[in-house]
Amino acid sequence: MTTSLIIILVVIAVIVLWGIGIYNRLVQLRNQVNNAWSQIDVQLQRRYDLIPNLVETVKGYMAYEKETLEAVISARNQAQSARHQIEQSGGPTEGSIKDLAAADTAVRGAVTNIMALAENYPQLRASENMKQLQEELSSTENKVAFARQAYNDNVMLYNTAQQEFPTVLFASTFGHHKVELFQVEDQEVKKAPKISFS
Amino acid sequence: MVMNFWEAQKQAKSKTALYVAIFTALTLIAAFFCEWAMRLFAVGSYDNPDLPYVGLGFLGLTFGVAGFNYMNYLQSGGSYVAESVGAQAVNPQTRNPKERQLLNIVEEIALATSLPIPPVYILEAKEVNAFAAGTSPDNAAVTVTRGCLDLLNRDELQGVLAHEFGHIYNRDMTLGMRVAAMVMGFFIVTFIGLRLLEGSSFASRRDEDDQDRRGGNPIAVLAVIFLIAGSVTWFFGSILQAMVSREREYLADASSVQYTRNPLGIANALRKIAGSNTSDMPKNGKPFAHLYFNEHESFWSRLFATHPPIEDRIAAIEGGKYDAAPPLSKT
């Protein structure tokens, strides 16, 4: 074995090892992104499940606010179907994320309307059920927001890793693509509705 | 001004690396000193040994004691630590609204950090304080005092818990234990030096015709060397230990802002702590990552403080000069 042959073999080995490292890192980052997405999914599901509870709790007191109640139910159903669509297509795409974000914004807006209206019903405000529900809704908002934040942080790490040199040379060959961030259209609605009965 | 928490975290981590490097250098220099001093002063009994036994002995003692201590620390998961200070676990099915809120907040931060949800404990103390214990995210536990639940609003409680999660994520407890174990190693060397000195002076009193007094009783020389090396490393090691701890507190503050994206929450929590005089945490159990400690006025207290002064922490979080009054907030 001549020296130059050995050197060539060593160089090849180093490149291969390096390539394996890049491959594994990309796989890890992509799995983190997928996991973060499913977290959002779980939290959205919880939020949509709370809506019927909300409607049940306020229905007795706010019998005359039928339109508002119906609005929140229909917004919720639309968001649910947007969510199912993503589930069935195996993951978020640019279009389906936008649909979901828009539908979710509508749900949040409808819930805010109900909570604002509830301010006019002191008996409702004082009820234990309502107070607990308010905490659960508030916490669910936060959880969706944090899940989205964690997802976006992971997407950023994944996209950045794909774009950096020299990983960029191999990323698409290894089957990796840029992932969309979960962005909210309306900047104002980005903040969770701060409602309190105090 | 907005806190650039990515940058702040990078700084805290590189400072920690620097302090750990100094720590290691300190240990090695002390070992060299021991070896050199032994050859210089124990003339006649320690000339040109095959191996630098004394230097190696110093290192062996230090790392041996440290390793033993560290193994002991590792046994205790976070829950064990929380229970040993008298904290009570919160029932996951609790109907108490404040406790429910606490559990919700812990879940929220676990989502933001992508860490598993740790068990939550409450300590019946009136001061506002919290700590995280455990050596990895899998065996971690988080404890807050009753004072936190009574005195902090939702955003502030969230900031405090995010700070504790920062400690868990950055493995600060493990780092703290390792450093503490090394400092204990230094202490043991000092202790051994003292014991040897007592033993050798007792022996030399009985030995009337000690010929080479100048070369000296080699045990006595070794004892003095260990005493000096041990106490110097123990002193500076303790200072470095405190510096590392303070840096990790800044790191946890920056992590809190990263997770909540809400500097005001934790900053206001710190303000509330700064303004209070209550201090009733149980005395047992030092190796915890406390959210805060009392402020220190004197030079020596500052040197050994495990936490930076509260104003400095608030200023770092809000990215500017410290302002006692909180800026107009939305809550």
CSV table of C-alpha atoms in Angstrom, one decimal, chain B residues 47-330:
chain,number,residue,atom,x,y,z
B,47,ASP,CA,14.6,13.1,45.5
B,48,ASN,CA,13.8,12.2,41.9
B,49,PRO,CA,10.9,9.8,42.3
B,50,ASP,CA,10.0,7.7,39.3
B,51,LEU,CA,6.6,9.3,39.1
B,52,PRO,CA,5.4,12.7,40.4
B,53,TYR,CA,3.7,10.9,43.2
B,54,VAL,CA,2.8,13.9,45.2
B,55,GLY,CA,1.3,15.8,42.3
B,56,LEU,CA,-0.6,12.7,41.2
B,57,GLY,CA,-1.7,12.1,44.7
B,58,PHE,CA,-3.2,15.6,44.9
B,59,LEU,CA,-5.0,15.0,41.6
B,60,GLY,CA,-6.1,11.5,42.6
B,61,LEU,CA,-7.5,12.7,45.9
B,62,THR,CA,-9.3,15.6,44.4
B,63,PHE,CA,-10.9,13.7,41.6
B,64,GLY,CA,-11.5,10.6,43.7
B,65,VAL,CA,-13.4,12.5,46.3
B,66,ALA,CA,-15.2,14.5,43.6
B,67,GLY,CA,-16.2,11.3,41.8
B,68,PHE,CA,-17.5,9.7,44.9
B,69,ASN,CA,-19.5,12.8,45.8
B,70,TYR,CA,-20.9,13.1,42.3
B,71,MET,CA,-22.0,9.5,42.3
B,72,ASN,CA,-23.9,10.2,45.5
B,73,TYR,CA,-25.6,13.2,44.0
B,74,LEU,CA,-26.6,11.3,40.9
B,75,GLN,CA,-28.6,8.9,43.0
B,76,SER,CA,-31.1,11.5,43.9
B,77,GLY,CA,-33.6,12.4,41.2
B,78,GLY,CA,-35.5,15.7,41.3
B,79,SER,CA,-38.4,14.4,43.2
B,80,TYR,CA,-36.2,13.0,45.9
B,81,VAL,CA,-34.6,16.4,46.4
B,82,ALA,CA,-37.9,18.2,46.4
B,83,GLU,CA,-39.4,15.9,49.0
B,84,SER,CA,-36.3,16.1,51.2
B,85,VAL,CA,-36.9,19.8,51.7
B,86,GLY,CA,-40.5,19.2,52.6
B,87,ALA,CA,-42.3,20.1,49.4
B,88,GLN,CA,-45.5,18.4,48.6
B,89,ALA,CA,-46.4,17.0,45.2
B,90,VAL,CA,-49.4,18.6,43.4
B,91,ASN,CA,-52.1,16.2,42.6
B,92,PRO,CA,-52.4,16.1,38.8
B,93,GLN,CA,-56.2,15.9,39.2
B,94,THR,CA,-56.4,18.9,41.6
B,95,ARG,CA,-59.5,21.0,41.6
B,96,ASN,CA,-57.9,23.9,43.4
B,97,PRO,CA,-58.0,26.7,40.9
B,98,LYS,CA,-54.6,28.1,41.7
B,99,GLU,CA,-52.9,24.7,41.6
B,100,ARG,CA,-54.7,23.9,38.4
B,101,GLN,CA,-53.3,27.1,37.0
B,102,LEU,CA,-49.8,26.2,38.1
B,103,LEU,CA,-50.1,22.8,36.4
B,104,ASN,CA,-51.4,24.5,33.2
B,105,ILE,CA,-48.5,26.9,33.2
B,106,VAL,CA,-46.0,24.1,33.7
B,107,GLU,CA,-47.6,22.3,30.7
B,108,GLU,CA,-47.4,25.4,28.6
B,109,ILE,CA,-43.7,25.9,29.2
B,110,ALA,CA,-43.0,22.2,28.6
B,111,LEU,CA,-44.5,22.7,25.2
B,112,ALA,CA,-42.4,25.8,24.6
B,113,THR,CA,-39.2,23.9,25.5
B,114,SER,CA,-40.2,20.5,24.0
B,115,LEU,CA,-39.3,18.9,27.3
B,116,PRO,CA,-41.3,16.3,29.2
B,117,ILE,CA,-43.7,17.6,31.8
B,118,PRO,CA,-41.9,17.3,35.2
B,119,PRO,CA,-43.7,16.6,38.5
B,120,VAL,CA,-44.6,19.8,40.3
B,121,TYR,CA,-44.2,20.4,44.0
B,122,ILE,CA,-45.3,23.2,46.4
B,123,LEU,CA,-43.2,24.3,49.3
B,124,GLU,CA,-45.1,25.9,52.2
B,125,ALA,CA,-42.9,29.1,52.5
B,126,LYS,CA,-44.2,32.6,52.3
B,127,GLU,CA,-41.2,34.0,50.3
B,128,VAL,CA,-41.3,34.0,46.5
B,129,ASN,CA,-38.9,31.3,45.4
B,130,ALA,CA,-38.6,28.3,43.1
B,131,PHE,CA,-36.1,25.7,42.2
B,132,ALA,CA,-35.6,22.9,39.7
B,133,ALA,CA,-33.9,19.7,40.7
B,134,GLY,CA,-32.7,16.5,38.9
B,135,THR,CA,-29.9,15.6,36.6
B,136,SER,CA,-31.7,15.3,33.3
B,137,PRO,CA,-35.0,16.3,31.8
B,138,ASP,CA,-36.3,12.8,32.5
B,139,ASN,CA,-35.9,12.8,36.3
B,140,ALA,CA,-36.4,16.6,36.8
B,141,ALA,CA,-38.9,18.1,39.2
B,142,VAL,CA,-40.0,21.7,39.7
B,143,THR,CA,-40.9,23.3,43.0
B,144,VAL,CA,-42.5,26.6,43.8
B,145,THR,CA,-43.3,28.2,47.1
B,146,ARG,CA,-46.7,29.1,48.4
B,147,GLY,CA,-45.5,32.7,48.2
B,148,CYS,CA,-45.3,32.4,44.4
B,149,LEU,CA,-48.9,31.2,44.1
B,150,ASP,CA,-50.1,34.0,46.5
B,151,LEU,CA,-48.1,36.9,45.2
B,152,LEU,CA,-47.3,36.5,41.5
B,153,ASN,CA,-49.7,37.0,38.7
B,154,ARG,CA,-50.0,34.5,35.8
B,155,ASP,CA,-47.4,36.1,33.6
B,156,GLU,CA,-44.9,36.4,36.4
B,157,LEU,CA,-45.4,32.8,37.5
B,158,GLN,CA,-44.9,31.8,33.9
B,159,GLY,CA,-41.7,33.7,33.8
B,160,VAL,CA,-40.4,32.1,37.0
B,161,LEU,CA,-41.3,28.6,35.8
B,162,ALA,CA,-39.7,29.2,32.4
B,163,HIS,CA,-36.5,30.2,34.2
B,164,GLU,CA,-36.6,26.9,36.1
B,165,PHE,CA,-37.1,25.0,32.8
B,166,GLY,CA,-34.1,26.9,31.5
B,167,HIS,CA,-32.1,25.3,34.3
B,168,ILE,CA,-33.4,21.9,33.4
B,169,TYR,CA,-32.8,22.3,29.7
B,170,ASN,CA,-29.2,23.7,30.2
B,171,ARG,CA,-28.4,20.9,32.7
B,172,ASP,CA,-27.4,23.5,35.3
B,173,MET,CA,-28.0,21.2,38.2
B,174,THR,CA,-25.5,18.6,36.8
B,175,LEU,CA,-22.9,21.3,36.2
B,176,GLY,CA,-23.4,22.7,39.7
B,177,MET,CA,-23.0,19.3,41.2
B,178,ARG,CA,-19.8,18.6,39.3
B,179,VAL,CA,-18.2,21.9,40.4
B,180,ALA,CA,-19.4,21.4,44.0
B,181,ALA,CA,-17.9,17.9,44.0
B,182,MET,CA,-14.5,19.2,42.9
B,183,VAL,CA,-14.6,21.9,45.6
B,184,MET,CA,-15.3,19.2,48.1
B,185,GLY,CA,-12.3,17.4,46.7
B,186,PHE,CA,-10.2,20.5,47.5
B,187,PHE,CA,-11.6,20.6,51.0
B,188,ILE,CA,-10.7,17.0,51.6
B,189,VAL,CA,-7.1,17.6,50.6
B,190,THR,CA,-7.0,20.5,53.1
B,191,PHE,CA,-8.5,18.3,55.7
B,192,ILE,CA,-6.0,15.5,55.1
B,193,GLY,CA,-3.2,18.0,55.3
B,194,LEU,CA,-4.5,19.1,58.7
B,195,ARG,CA,-4.8,15.6,60.0
B,196,LEU,CA,-1.4,14.6,58.7
B,197,LEU,CA,0.1,17.7,60.3
B,198,GLU,CA,-1.4,16.8,63.7
B,199,GLY,CA,-0.3,13.2,63.3
B,200,SER,CA,3.3,14.1,62.3
B,201,SER,CA,3.8,16.7,65.0
B,202,PHE,CA,2.6,14.2,67.6
B,203,ALA,CA,5.1,11.7,66.2
B,204,SER,CA,8.1,14.1,66.0
B,205,ARG,CA,7.6,15.0,69.6
B,206,ARG,CA,8.4,11.5,70.6
B,207,ASP,CA,11.3,11.3,68.2
B,208,GLU,CA,14.2,13.0,70.1
B,209,ASP,CA,17.1,12.3,67.8
B,210,ASP,CA,15.7,13.4,64.4
B,211,GLN,CA,18.8,13.8,62.3
B,212,ASP,CA,17.8,15.6,59.2
B,213,ARG,CA,15.6,18.3,60.7
B,214,ARG,CA,16.2,20.4,57.7
B,215,GLY,CA,14.9,17.9,55.2
B,216,GLY,CA,12.3,17.6,57.8
B,217,ASN,CA,9.8,14.9,58.5
B,218,PRO,CA,8.5,14.2,55.0
B,219,ILE,CA,5.1,13.6,56.3
B,220,ALA,CA,5.0,17.0,57.9
B,221,VAL,CA,6.2,18.6,54.7
B,222,LEU,CA,3.5,16.8,52.7
B,223,ALA,CA,1.0,17.9,55.3
B,224,VAL,CA,1.9,21.5,55.0
B,225,ILE,CA,2.0,21.4,51.2
B,226,PHE,CA,-1.5,19.8,51.1
B,227,LEU,CA,-2.8,22.3,53.6
B,228,ILE,CA,-1.6,25.2,51.5
B,229,ALA,CA,-2.6,23.7,48.1
B,230,GLY,CA,-5.9,22.5,49.5
B,231,SER,CA,-6.9,25.8,51.1
B,232,VAL,CA,-5.9,27.9,48.2
B,233,THR,CA,-7.7,25.8,45.6
B,234,TRP,CA,-10.7,25.5,48.0
B,235,PHE,CA,-10.9,29.3,48.3
B,236,PHE,CA,-10.5,30.1,44.6
B,237,GLY,CA,-12.5,27.1,43.6
B,238,SER,CA,-15.4,28.3,45.8
B,239,ILE,CA,-15.2,31.8,44.1
B,240,LEU,CA,-15.2,30.2,40.7
B,241,GLN,CA,-18.1,28.0,41.7
B,242,ALA,CA,-20.1,31.1,42.6
B,243,MET,CA,-19.1,32.8,39.3
B,244,VAL,CA,-20.3,29.8,37.3
B,245,SER,CA,-23.5,29.7,39.3
B,246,ARG,CA,-24.2,33.4,38.6
B,247,GLU,CA,-23.5,33.0,34.9
B,248,ARG,CA,-26.0,30.1,34.8
B,249,GLU,CA,-28.6,32.3,36.4
B,250,TYR,CA,-28.2,34.9,33.6
B,251,LEU,CA,-28.5,32.0,31.2
B,252,ALA,CA,-31.7,30.8,32.8
B,253,ASP,CA,-33.1,34.3,32.7
B,254,ALA,CA,-32.4,34.6,29.0
B,255,SER,CA,-33.9,31.1,28.4
B,256,SER,CA,-37.0,32.2,30.2
B,257,VAL,CA,-37.4,35.1,27.8
B,258,GLN,CA,-36.8,32.8,24.9
B,259,TYR,CA,-39.5,30.4,26.0
B,260,THR,CA,-42.2,33.0,26.9
B,261,ARG,CA,-41.1,35.8,24.6
B,262,ASN,CA,-42.2,37.9,27.5
B,263,PRO,CA,-39.4,39.7,29.4
B,264,LEU,CA,-41.9,41.6,31.5
B,265,GLY,CA,-43.2,38.5,33.2
B,266,ILE,CA,-39.9,37.4,34.8
B,267,ALA,CA,-38.7,41.0,35.2
B,268,ASN,CA,-41.7,41.9,37.3
B,269,ALA,CA,-41.4,38.7,39.3
B,270,LEU,CA,-37.8,39.8,40.2
B,271,ARG,CA,-39.0,43.2,41.1
B,272,LYS,CA,-41.5,41.7,43.5
B,273,ILE,CA,-38.8,39.7,45.1
B,274,ALA,CA,-36.5,42.7,45.3
B,275,GLY,CA,-39.2,44.6,47.1
B,276,SER,CA,-39.9,42.0,49.8
B,277,ASN,CA,-38.2,41.1,53.0
B,278,THR,CA,-39.5,37.6,53.6
B,279,SER,CA,-37.0,34.9,53.9
B,280,ASP,CA,-38.2,31.6,55.1
B,281,MET,CA,-36.7,28.9,52.9
B,282,PRO,CA,-35.6,25.8,54.8
B,283,LYS,CA,-31.9,25.7,55.5
B,284,ASN,CA,-31.2,22.2,54.4
B,285,GLY,CA,-30.2,21.4,50.8
B,286,LYS,CA,-27.7,23.7,49.0
B,287,PRO,CA,-27.3,22.0,45.6
B,288,PHE,CA,-30.5,23.4,44.2
B,289,ALA,CA,-30.9,26.0,41.5
B,290,HIS,CA,-32.8,28.7,43.3
B,291,LEU,CA,-34.5,31.4,41.4
B,292,TYR,CA,-33.1,34.1,43.7
B,293,PHE,CA,-31.1,34.8,46.7
B,294,ASN,CA,-30.8,37.8,48.9
B,295,GLU,CA,-28.9,40.8,47.6
B,296,HIS,CA,-25.4,41.2,49.1
B,297,GLU,CA,-23.9,44.5,50.1
B,298,SER,CA,-20.4,43.5,51.2
B,299,PHE,CA,-17.5,42.6,48.9
B,300,TRP,CA,-17.1,39.1,50.4
B,301,SER,CA,-20.8,38.3,50.1
B,302,ARG,CA,-20.8,39.4,46.5
B,303,LEU,CA,-17.8,37.2,45.8
B,304,PHE,CA,-19.6,34.1,46.9
B,305,ALA,CA,-23.1,34.9,46.0
B,306,THR,CA,-24.7,32.3,43.8
B,307,HIS,CA,-27.0,34.8,42.2
B,308,PRO,CA,-26.3,38.1,40.5
B,309,PRO,CA,-27.8,41.2,42.1
B,310,ILE,CA,-31.4,41.5,41.2
B,311,GLU,CA,-31.1,44.9,39.5
B,312,ASP,CA,-28.4,43.5,37.2
B,313,ARG,CA,-30.7,40.7,36.3
B,314,ILE,CA,-33.6,43.0,35.6
B,315,ALA,CA,-31.4,45.3,33.5
B,316,ALA,CA,-30.1,42.3,31.5
B,317,ILE,CA,-33.6,41.1,30.8
B,318,GLU,CA,-35.0,44.4,29.8
B,319,GLY,CA,-31.9,45.3,27.8
B,320,GLY,CA,-31.1,48.6,29.4
B,321,LYS,CA,-30.6,50.4,32.6
B,322,TYR,CA,-32.4,49.1,35.7
B,323,ASP,CA,-35.7,50.8,36.4
B,324,ALA,CA,-37.4,50.1,39.7
B,325,ALA,CA,-40.8,50.9,38.3
B,326,PRO,CA,-42.1,48.4,35.8
B,327,PRO,CA,-42.8,49.9,32.3
B,328,LEU,CA,-46.5,50.2,31.4
B,329,SER,CA,-47.7,46.6,31.1
B,330,LYS,CA,-50.8,45.1,29.6
